[in-house]
Coordinates of C-alpha atoms in Angstrom, one line a residue:
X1157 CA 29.1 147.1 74.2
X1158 CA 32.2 147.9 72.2
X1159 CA 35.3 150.4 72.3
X1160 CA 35.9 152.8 69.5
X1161 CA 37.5 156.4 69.7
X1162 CA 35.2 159.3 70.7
X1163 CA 36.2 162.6 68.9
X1164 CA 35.2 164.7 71.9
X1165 CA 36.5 162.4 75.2
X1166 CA 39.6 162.1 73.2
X1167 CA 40.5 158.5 73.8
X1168 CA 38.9 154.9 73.8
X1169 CA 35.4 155.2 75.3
X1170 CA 32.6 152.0 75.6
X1171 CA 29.9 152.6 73.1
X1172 CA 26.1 151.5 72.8
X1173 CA 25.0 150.8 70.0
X1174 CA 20.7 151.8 69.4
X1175 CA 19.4 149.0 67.1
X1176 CA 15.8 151.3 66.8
X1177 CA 17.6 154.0 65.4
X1178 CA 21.0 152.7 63.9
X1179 CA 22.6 154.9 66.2
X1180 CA 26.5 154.2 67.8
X1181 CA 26.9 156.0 71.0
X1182 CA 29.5 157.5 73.3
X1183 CA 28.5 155.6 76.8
X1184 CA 30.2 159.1 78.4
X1185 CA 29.4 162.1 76.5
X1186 CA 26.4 160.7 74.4
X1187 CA 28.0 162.1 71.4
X1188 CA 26.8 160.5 67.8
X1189 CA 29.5 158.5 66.7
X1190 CA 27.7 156.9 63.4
X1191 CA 24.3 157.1 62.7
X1192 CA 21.6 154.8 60.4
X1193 CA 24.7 152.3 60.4
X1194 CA 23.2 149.0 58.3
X1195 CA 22.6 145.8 60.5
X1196 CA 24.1 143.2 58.3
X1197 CA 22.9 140.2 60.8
X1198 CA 19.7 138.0 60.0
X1199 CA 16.2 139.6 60.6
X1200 CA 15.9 137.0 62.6
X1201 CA 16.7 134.0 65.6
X1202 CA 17.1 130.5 63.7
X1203 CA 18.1 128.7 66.5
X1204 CA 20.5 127.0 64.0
X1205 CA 24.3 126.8 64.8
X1206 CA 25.1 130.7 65.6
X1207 CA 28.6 130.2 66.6
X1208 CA 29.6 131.7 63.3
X1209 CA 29.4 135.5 62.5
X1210 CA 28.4 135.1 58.9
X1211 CA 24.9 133.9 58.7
X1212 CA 23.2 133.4 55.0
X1213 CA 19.7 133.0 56.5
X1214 CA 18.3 136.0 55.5
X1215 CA 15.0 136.0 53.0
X1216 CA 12.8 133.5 51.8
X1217 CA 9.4 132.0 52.4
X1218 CA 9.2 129.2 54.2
X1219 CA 9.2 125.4 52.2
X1220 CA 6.3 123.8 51.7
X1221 CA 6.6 120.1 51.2
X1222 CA 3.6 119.4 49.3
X1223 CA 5.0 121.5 46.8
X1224 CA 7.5 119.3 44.1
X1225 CA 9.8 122.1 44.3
X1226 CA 8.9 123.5 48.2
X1227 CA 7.5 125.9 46.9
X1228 CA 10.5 127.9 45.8
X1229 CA 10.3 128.3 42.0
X1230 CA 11.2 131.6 40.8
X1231 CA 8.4 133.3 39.0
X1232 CA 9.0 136.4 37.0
X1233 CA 6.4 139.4 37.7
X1234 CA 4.8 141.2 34.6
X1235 CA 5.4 144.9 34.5
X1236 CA 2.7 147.4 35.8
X1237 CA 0.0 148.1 32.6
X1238 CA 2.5 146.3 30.1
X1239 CA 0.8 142.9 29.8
X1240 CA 1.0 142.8 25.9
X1241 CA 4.3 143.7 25.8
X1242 CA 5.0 141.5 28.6
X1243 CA 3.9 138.1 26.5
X1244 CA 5.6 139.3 23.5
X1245 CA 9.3 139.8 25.0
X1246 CA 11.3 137.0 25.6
X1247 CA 11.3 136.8 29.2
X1248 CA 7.5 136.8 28.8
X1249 CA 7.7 133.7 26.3
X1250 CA 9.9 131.8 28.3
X1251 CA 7.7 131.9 31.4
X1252 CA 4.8 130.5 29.5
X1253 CA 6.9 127.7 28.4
X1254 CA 8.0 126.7 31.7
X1255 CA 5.1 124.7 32.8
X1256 CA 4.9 124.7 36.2
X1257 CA 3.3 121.1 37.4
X1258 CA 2.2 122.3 41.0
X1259 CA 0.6 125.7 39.5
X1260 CA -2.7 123.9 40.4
X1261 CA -1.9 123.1 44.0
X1262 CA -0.8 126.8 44.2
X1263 CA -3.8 128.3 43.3
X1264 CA -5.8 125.4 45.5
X1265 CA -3.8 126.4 48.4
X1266 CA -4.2 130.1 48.0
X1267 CA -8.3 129.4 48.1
X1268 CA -7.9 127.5 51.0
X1269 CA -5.9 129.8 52.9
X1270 CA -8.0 132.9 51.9
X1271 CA -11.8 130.6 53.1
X1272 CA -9.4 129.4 56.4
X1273 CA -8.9 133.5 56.8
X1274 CA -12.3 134.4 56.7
X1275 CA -13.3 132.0 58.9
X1276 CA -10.8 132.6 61.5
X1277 CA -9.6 129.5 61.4
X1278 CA -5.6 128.4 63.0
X1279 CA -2.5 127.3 60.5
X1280 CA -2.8 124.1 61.7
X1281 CA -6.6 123.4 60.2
X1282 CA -5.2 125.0 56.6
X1283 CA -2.2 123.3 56.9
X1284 CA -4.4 119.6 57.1
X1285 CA -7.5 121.0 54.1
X1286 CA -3.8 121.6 52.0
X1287 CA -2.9 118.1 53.0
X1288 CA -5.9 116.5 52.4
X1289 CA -6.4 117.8 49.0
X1290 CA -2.9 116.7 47.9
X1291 CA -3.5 113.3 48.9
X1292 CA -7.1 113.5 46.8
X1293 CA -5.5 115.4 43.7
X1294 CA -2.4 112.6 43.9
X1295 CA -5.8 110.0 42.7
X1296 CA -6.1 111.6 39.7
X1297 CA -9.9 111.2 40.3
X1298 CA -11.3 114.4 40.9
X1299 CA -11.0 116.1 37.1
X1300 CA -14.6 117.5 36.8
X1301 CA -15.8 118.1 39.6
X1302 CA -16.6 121.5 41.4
X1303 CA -13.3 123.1 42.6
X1304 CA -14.7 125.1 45.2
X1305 CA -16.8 122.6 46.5
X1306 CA -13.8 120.5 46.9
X1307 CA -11.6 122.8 48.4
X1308 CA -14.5 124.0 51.3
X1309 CA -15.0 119.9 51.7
X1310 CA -11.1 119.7 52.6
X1311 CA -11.4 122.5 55.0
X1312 CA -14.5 120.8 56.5
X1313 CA -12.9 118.0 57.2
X1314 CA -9.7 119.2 58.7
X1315 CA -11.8 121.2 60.9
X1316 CA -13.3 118.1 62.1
X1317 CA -10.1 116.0 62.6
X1318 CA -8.2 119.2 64.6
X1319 CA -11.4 119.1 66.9
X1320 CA -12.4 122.8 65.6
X1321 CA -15.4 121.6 63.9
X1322 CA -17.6 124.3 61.7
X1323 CA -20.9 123.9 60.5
X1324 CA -21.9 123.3 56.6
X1325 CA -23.5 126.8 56.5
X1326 CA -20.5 128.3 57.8
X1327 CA -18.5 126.3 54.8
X1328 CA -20.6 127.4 52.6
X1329 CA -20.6 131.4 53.4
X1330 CA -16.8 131.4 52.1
X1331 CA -16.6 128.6 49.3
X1332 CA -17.1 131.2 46.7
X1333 CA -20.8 129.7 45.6
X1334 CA -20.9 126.3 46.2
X1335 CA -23.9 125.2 48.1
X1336 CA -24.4 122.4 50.6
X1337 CA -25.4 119.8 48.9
X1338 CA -22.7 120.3 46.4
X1339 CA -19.9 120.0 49.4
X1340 CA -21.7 117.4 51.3
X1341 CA -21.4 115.5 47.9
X1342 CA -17.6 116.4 48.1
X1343 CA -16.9 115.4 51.4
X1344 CA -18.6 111.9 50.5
X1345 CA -16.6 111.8 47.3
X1346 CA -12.9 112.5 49.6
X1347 CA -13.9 110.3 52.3
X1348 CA -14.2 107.9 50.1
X1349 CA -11.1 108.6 48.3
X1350 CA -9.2 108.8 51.5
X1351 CA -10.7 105.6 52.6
X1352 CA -9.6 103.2 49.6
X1353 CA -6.0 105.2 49.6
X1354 CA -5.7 104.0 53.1
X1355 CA -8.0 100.7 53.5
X1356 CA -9.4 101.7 56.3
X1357 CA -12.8 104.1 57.1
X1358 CA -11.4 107.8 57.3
X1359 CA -11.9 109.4 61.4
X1360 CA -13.8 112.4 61.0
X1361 CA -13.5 113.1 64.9
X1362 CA -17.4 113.3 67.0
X1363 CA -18.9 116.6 66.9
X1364 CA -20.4 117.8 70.1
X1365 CA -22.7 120.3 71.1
X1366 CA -20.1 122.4 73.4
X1367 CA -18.2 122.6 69.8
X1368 CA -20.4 125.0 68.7
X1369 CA -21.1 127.1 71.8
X1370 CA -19.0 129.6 72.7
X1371 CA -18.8 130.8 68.8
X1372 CA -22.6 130.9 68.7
X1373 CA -23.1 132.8 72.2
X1374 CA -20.5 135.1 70.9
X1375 CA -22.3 136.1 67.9
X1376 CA -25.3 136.9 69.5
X1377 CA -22.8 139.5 72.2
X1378 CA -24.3 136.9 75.2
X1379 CA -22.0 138.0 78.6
X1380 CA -20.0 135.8 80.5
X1381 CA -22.3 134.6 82.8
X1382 CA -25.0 133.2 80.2
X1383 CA -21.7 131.8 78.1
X1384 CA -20.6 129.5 81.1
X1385 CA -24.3 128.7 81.9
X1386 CA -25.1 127.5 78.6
X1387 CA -21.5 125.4 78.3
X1388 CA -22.7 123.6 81.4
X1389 CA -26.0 123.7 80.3
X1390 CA -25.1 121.4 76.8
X1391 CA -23.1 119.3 79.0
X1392 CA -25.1 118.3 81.1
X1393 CA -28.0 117.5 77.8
X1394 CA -25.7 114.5 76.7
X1395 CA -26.2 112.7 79.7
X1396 CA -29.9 112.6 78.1
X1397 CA -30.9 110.6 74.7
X1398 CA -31.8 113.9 73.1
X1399 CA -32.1 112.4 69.1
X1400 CA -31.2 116.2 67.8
X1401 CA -27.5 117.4 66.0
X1402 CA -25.6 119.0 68.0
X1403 CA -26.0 122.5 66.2
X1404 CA -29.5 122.0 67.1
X1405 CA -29.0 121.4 70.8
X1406 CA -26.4 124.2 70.8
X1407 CA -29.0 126.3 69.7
X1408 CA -31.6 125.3 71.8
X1409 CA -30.1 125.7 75.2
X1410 CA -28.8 129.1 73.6
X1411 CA -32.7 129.8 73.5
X1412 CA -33.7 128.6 77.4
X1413 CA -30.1 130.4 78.6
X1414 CA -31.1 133.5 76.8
X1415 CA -35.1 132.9 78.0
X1416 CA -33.7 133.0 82.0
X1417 CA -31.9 136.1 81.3
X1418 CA -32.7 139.6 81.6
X1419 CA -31.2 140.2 78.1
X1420 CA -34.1 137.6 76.3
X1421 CA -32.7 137.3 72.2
X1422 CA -35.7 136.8 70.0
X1423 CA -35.8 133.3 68.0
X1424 CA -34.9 135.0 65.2
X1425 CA -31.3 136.4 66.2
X1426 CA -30.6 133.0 67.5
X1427 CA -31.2 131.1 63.8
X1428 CA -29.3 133.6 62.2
X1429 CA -26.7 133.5 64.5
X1430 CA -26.3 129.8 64.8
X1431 CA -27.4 128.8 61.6
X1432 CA -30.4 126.8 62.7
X1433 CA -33.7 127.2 61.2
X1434 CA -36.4 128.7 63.6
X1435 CA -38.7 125.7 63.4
X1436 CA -35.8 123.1 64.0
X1437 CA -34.6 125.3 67.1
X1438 CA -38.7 125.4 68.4
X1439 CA -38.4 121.1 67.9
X1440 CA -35.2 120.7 69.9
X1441 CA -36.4 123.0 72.8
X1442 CA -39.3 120.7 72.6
X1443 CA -37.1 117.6 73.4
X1444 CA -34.8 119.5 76.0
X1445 CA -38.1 120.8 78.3
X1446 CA -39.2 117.8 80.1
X1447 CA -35.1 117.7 81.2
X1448 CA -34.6 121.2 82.0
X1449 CA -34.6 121.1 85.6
X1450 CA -31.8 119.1 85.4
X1451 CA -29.9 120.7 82.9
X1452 CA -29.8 124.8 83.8
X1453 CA -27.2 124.9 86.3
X1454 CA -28.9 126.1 90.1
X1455 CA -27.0 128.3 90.2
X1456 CA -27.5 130.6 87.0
X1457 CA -31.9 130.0 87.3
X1458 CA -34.3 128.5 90.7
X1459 CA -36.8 126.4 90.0
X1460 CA -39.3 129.4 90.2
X1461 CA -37.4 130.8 87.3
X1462 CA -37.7 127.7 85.2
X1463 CA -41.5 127.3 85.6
X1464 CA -41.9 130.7 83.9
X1465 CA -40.1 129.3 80.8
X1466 CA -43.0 128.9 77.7
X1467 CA -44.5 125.4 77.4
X1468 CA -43.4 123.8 73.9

């Protein structure tokens, strides 16, 4: 609070000041002293040296230092509907000239971000794909091949080095039409990349079963209950030499969890909802049966339960 004069106490009064509204107020009488009054501080906290009244902080992206500039080039904005004319003026002409070098990385980073969107996916997993696809563009080596492909391999692997892995299929659905085998091809071509930059084999971090699990039991709307059951569940199954991938077990123990329950999913929902075909999900259920005993936690299904479970 501050002092200023107030036209109807007649004198010096404290004021408030009402940052929602702008507002100066009269701490006595309430009256309106100035209203929609401009806040000329920063929109917001630095946590830089605030001693001084006047801070410049006040607009901007953020830097980004993959960028040769940081990502703070000035680019000038054609007008609405005026794209011939835009080309033909001068200003036009002059921003065609001005080659930009990381226009490339712009455009890669804007894919990644948008596939990293879709999939729900944290700043820190873009933030690695953006890296890992500047160290692979700095080769020089990847003119030719499938852009898209590329860019979903990145964000595969960054998902599996920030221990958020996603499976291929789920890749796939957002890398604008590149298939599996043409970004399984592209994660062998970066590993490799990565590896003779480095000299040294590239850690892609282990997958595990319990990755997978709570995304896939979401997907299907399972309740609490079956969730924690089948996260101890897929524990448990590593303690066993089950020779599946773990999107397989996931899947499988989704189908005995879901089999115990009241709420049964039919095999169907489950591939579609984990990714796994129907007949790979029927061969890992196979390998799980003779350990299920073991495996359902006691306290989720009894042993009467489990023997009314469908022979493989």
């Amino acid at each position: 609070m501050s002092d200023a004069f107030c036209s109807d106490c007649k004198r010096e009064t404290e004021v408030v000041f009402d940052h929602s509204a702008g507002d100066t107020v009269c701490s006595e009488c309430g009256l309106v002293l100035e209203s929609h009054s401009i806040d000329e501080t920063s929109e917001w906290r630095t946590f830089a040296n605030e001693s001084g009244d006047n801070d410049p902080v006040r607009v901007g992206g953020p830097t980004n230092p993959l960028l040769a500039d940081g990502g703070l080039s000035t680019v000038i904005a054609k007008p609405n509907g005026a794209t011939g004319e835009f080309l033909s003026s001068s200003l036009g002409r002059w921003q065609n000239r001005g080659s930009n070098p990381d226009r490339g990385l712009i455009m890669a980073f804007k894919t990644i971000a948008t596939m990293s969107d879709r999939l729900g996916l944290v700043a820190t997993i873009k933030d690695r794909a953006n890296e890992i696809y500047k160290r692979v563009e700095d080769q020089k080596s990847s003119r030719g091949r499938n852009q898209d492909a590329l860019l979903a391999a990145c964000l595969y692997i960054a998902c599996r080095q920030e221990d958020k892995p996603r499976t291929v299929k789920e890749i796939c659905s957002v890398a604008n039409g590149a298939t599996k085998k043409e970004i399984g091809r592209a994660k062998e071509y970066i590993v490799k990349q990565l590896g003779l930059e480095n000299g040294q084999s590239v850690e892609m971090g282990t997958i595990h079963a319990g990755d997978f699990m709570r995304r896939f039991c979401s997907n299907l709307g399972m309740n609490n209950q079956a969730v924690k059951a089948a996260q101890e569940a897929v524990q448990k199954s590593e303690e066993f030499d089950i020779r599946r991938s773990p999107i397989s077990v996931a899947a499988a123990v989704i189908y005995i969890i879901t089999q115990l329950s009241e709420d049964k999913k039919p095999l169907k929902d489950i591939s579609v909802a984990t990714g796994v075909a129907e007949g790979t999900i029927r061969n890992s259920y196979k390998d799980l049966y003779p350990h299920v005993s073991k495996i359902i936690p006691t306290w989720y299904a009894k042993e009467e339960d489990l023997k009314n479970l469908c022979s493989p």
